[in-house]
PDB file of C-alpha atoms in Angstrom:
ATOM      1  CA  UNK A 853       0.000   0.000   0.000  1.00 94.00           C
ATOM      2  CA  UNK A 854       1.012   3.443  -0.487  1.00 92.00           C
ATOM      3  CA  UNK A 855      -0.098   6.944   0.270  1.00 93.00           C
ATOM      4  CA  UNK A 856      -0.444   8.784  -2.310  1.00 96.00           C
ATOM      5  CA  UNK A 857      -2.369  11.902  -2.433  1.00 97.00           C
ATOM      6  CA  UNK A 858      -4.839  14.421  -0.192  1.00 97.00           C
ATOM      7  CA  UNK A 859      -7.998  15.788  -1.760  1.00 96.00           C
ATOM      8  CA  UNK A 860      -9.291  19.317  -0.804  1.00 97.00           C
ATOM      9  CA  UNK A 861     -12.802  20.062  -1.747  1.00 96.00           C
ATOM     10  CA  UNK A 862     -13.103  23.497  -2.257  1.00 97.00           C
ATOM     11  CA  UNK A 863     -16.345  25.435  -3.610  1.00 96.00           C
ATOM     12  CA  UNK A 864     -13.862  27.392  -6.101  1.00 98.00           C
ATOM     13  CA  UNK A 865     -10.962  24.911  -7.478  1.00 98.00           C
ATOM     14  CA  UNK A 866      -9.518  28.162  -9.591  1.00 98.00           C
ATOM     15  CA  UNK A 867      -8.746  30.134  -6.425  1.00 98.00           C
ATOM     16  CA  UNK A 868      -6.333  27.257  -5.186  1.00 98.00           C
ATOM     17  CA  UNK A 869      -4.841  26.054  -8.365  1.00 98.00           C
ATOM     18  CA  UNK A 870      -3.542  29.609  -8.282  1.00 98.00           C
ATOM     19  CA  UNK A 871      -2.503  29.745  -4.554  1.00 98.00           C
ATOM     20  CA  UNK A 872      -0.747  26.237  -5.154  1.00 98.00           C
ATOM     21  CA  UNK A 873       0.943  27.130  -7.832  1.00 98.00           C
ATOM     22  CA  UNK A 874       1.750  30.279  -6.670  1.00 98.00           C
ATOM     23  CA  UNK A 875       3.209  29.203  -3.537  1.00 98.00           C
ATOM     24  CA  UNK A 876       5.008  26.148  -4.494  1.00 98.00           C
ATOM     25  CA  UNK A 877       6.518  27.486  -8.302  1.00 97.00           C
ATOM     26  CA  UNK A 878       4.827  24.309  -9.394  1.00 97.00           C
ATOM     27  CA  UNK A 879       2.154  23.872 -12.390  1.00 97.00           C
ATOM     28  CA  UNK A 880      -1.112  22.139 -11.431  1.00 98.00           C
ATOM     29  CA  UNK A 881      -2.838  20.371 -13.512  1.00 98.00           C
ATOM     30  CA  UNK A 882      -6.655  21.404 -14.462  1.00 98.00           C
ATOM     31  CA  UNK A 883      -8.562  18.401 -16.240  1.00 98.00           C
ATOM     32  CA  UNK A 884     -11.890  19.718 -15.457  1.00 97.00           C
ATOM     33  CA  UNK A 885     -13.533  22.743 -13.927  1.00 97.00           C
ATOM     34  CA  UNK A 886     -13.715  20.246 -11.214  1.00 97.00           C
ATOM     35  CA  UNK A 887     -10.821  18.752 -10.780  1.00 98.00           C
ATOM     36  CA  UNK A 888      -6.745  19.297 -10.338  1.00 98.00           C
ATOM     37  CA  UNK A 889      -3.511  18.000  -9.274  1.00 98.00           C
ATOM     38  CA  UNK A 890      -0.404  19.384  -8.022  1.00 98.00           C
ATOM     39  CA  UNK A 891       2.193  16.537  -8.392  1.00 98.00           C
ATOM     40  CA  UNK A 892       5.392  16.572  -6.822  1.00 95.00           C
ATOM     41  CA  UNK A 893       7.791  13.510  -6.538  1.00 93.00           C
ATOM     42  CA  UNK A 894       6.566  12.354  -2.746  1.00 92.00           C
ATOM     43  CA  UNK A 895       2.498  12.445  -3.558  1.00 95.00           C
ATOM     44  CA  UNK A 896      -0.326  14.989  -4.945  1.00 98.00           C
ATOM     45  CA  UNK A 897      -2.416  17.500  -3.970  1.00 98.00           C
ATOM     46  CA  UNK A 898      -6.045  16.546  -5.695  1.00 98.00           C
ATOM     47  CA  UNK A 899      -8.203  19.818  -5.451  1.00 98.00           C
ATOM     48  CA  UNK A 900     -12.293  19.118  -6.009  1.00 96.00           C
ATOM     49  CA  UNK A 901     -14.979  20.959  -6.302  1.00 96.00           C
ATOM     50  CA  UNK A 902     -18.120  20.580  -4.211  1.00 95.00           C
ATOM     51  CA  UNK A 903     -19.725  18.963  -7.166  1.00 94.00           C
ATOM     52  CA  UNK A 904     -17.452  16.082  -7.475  1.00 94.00           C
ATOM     53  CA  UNK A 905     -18.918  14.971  -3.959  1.00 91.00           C
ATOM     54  CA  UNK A 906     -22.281  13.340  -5.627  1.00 88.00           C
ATOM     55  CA  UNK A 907     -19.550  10.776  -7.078  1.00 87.00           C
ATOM     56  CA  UNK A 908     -19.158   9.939  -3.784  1.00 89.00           C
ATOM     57  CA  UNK A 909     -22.156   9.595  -2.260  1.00 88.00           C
ATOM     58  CA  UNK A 910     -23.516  13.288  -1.919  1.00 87.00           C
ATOM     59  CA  UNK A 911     -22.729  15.897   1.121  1.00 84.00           C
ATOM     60  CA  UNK A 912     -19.783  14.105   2.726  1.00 88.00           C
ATOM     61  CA  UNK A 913     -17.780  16.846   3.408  1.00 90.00           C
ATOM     62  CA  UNK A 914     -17.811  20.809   3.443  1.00 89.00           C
ATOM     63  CA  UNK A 915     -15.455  23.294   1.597  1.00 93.00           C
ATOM     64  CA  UNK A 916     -13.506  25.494   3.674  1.00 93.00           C
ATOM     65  CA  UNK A 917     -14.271  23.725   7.183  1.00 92.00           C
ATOM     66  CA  UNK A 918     -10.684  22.211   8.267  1.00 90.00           C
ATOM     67  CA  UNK A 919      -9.786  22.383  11.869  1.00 90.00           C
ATOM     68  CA  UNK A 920      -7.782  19.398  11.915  1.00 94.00           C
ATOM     69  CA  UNK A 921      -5.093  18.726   8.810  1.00 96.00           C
ATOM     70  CA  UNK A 922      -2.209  20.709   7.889  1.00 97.00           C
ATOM     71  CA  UNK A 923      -0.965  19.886   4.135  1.00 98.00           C
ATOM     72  CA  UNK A 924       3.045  20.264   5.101  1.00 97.00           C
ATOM     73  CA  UNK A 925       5.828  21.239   1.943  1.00 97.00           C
ATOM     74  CA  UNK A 926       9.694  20.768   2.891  1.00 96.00           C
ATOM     75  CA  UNK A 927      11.314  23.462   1.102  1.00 96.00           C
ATOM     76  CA  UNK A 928      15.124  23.826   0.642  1.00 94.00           C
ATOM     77  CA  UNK A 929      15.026  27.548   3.151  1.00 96.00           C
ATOM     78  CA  UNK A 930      12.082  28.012   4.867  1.00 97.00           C
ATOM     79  CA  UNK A 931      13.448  31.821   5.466  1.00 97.00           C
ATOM     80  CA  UNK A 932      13.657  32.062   1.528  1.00 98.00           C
ATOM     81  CA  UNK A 933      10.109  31.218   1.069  1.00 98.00           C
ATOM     82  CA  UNK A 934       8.735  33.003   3.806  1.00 98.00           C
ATOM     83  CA  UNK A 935      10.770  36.479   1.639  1.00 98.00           C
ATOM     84  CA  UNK A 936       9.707  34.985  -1.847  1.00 98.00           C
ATOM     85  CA  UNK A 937       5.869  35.007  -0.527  1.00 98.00           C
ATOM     86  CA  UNK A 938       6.262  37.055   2.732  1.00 97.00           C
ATOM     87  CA  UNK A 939       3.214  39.973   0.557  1.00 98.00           C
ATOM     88  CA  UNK A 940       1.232  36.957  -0.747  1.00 98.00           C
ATOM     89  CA  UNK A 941       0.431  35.375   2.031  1.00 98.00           C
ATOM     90  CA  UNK A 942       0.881  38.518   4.488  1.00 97.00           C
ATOM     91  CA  UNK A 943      -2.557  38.452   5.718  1.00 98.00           C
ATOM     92  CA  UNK A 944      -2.810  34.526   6.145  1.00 98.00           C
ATOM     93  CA  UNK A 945       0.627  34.064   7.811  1.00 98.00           C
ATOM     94  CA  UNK A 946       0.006  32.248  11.210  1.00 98.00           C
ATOM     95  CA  UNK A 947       3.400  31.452  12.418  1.00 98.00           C
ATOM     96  CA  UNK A 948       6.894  33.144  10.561  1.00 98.00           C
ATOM     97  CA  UNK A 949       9.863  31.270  10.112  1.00 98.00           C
ATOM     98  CA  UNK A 950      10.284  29.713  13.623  1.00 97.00           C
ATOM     99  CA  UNK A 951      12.833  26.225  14.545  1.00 94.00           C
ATOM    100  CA  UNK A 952      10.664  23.474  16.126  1.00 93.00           C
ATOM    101  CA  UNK A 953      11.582  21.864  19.399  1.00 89.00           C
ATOM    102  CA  UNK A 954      11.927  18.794  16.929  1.00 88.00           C
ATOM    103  CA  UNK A 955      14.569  20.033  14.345  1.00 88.00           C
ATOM    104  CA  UNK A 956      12.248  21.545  11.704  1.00 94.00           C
ATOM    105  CA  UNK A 957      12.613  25.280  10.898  1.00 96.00           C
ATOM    106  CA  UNK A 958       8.535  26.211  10.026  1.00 98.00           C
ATOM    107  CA  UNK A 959       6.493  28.394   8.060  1.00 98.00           C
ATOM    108  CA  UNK A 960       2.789  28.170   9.134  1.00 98.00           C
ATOM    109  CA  UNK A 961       0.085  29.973   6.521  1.00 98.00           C
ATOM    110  CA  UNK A 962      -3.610  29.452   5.734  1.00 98.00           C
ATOM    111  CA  UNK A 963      -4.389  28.695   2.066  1.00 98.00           C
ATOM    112  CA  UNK A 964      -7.892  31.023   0.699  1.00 97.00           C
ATOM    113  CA  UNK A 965      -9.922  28.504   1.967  1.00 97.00           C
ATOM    114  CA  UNK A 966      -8.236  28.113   5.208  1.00 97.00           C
ATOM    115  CA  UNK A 967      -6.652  25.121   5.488  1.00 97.00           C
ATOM    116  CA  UNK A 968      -3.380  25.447   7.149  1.00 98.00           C
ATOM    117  CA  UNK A 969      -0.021  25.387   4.857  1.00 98.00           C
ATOM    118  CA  UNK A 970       3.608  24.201   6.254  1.00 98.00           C
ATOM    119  CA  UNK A 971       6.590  24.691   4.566  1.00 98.00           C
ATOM    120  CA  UNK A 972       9.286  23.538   6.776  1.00 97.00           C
ATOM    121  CA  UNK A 973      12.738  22.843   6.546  1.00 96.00           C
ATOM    122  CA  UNK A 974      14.843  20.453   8.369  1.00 93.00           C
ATOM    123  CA  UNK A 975      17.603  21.658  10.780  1.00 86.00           C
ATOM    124  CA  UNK A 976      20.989  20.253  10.310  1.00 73.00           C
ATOM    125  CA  UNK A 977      24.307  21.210  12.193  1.00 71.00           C
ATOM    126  CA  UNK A 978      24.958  23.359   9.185  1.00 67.00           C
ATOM    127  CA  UNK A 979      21.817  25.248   8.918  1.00 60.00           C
ATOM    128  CA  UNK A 980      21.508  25.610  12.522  1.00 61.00           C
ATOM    129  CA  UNK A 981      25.793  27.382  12.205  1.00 65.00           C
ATOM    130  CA  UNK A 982      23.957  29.690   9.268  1.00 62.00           C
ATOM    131  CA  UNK A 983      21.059  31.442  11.788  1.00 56.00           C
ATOM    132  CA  UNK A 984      23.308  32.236  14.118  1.00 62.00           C
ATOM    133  CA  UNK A 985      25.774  33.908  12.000  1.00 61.00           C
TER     134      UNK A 985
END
């Protein structure tokens, strides 16, 4: 078995094929008005529109109303991101560029919908000899 992607239903899958491609430099790929991916090499983001729900058995889940997931990018430099998209996502940004008690350096941001974005970086001995400089 493997994982392979997350799904967000969304009631407008134009708004965040722009924000993810936006944010990650990445193309999505539209095959309906419905439907898109973003692919990367470790798994894809499927985005879905409210409609594609009926496939599924009607009104199984609700469009801007996660309180519990966080879709999580590692990024070569977190603190190059956070500069590259510091005015784009200046009014969603929940936590700057911060080091985890756990070795990751983080960038917490909402995505237009709301669901929470990480981009995080791993600390090594190197990058860790780079902040402090």
């Amino acid at each position: 078995m493997n994982f392979v992607s997350v799904r967000i239903i969304t009631s407008d899958v134009q708004r965040l094929v722009r924000f993810y491609g936006e944010i990650t430099g990445m193309p999505v790929t539209v095959y309906t008005e419905d439907f898109a991916e973003l692919a990367t090499p470790s798994g894809t983001l499927a985005i879905g529109s409210t409609r594609t729900l009926m496939l599924f058995g009607g009104d199984i889940a609700r469009p801007a109303d996660n309180h519990t997931a966080i879709l999580e990018f590692r990024v070569g430099d977190v603190d190059a991101e956070f500069a590259r998209l510091s005015d784009f996502i200046r009014d969603t940004t929940v936590q700057k560029p911060t080091t985890m008690p756990w070795g990751n350096r983080s960038l917490l941001f909402r995505d237009p919908d709301g669901n929470l974005v990480n981009f995080f970086t791993p600390v090594t001995a190197e990058a860790i000899r780079k902040l402090e400089k």
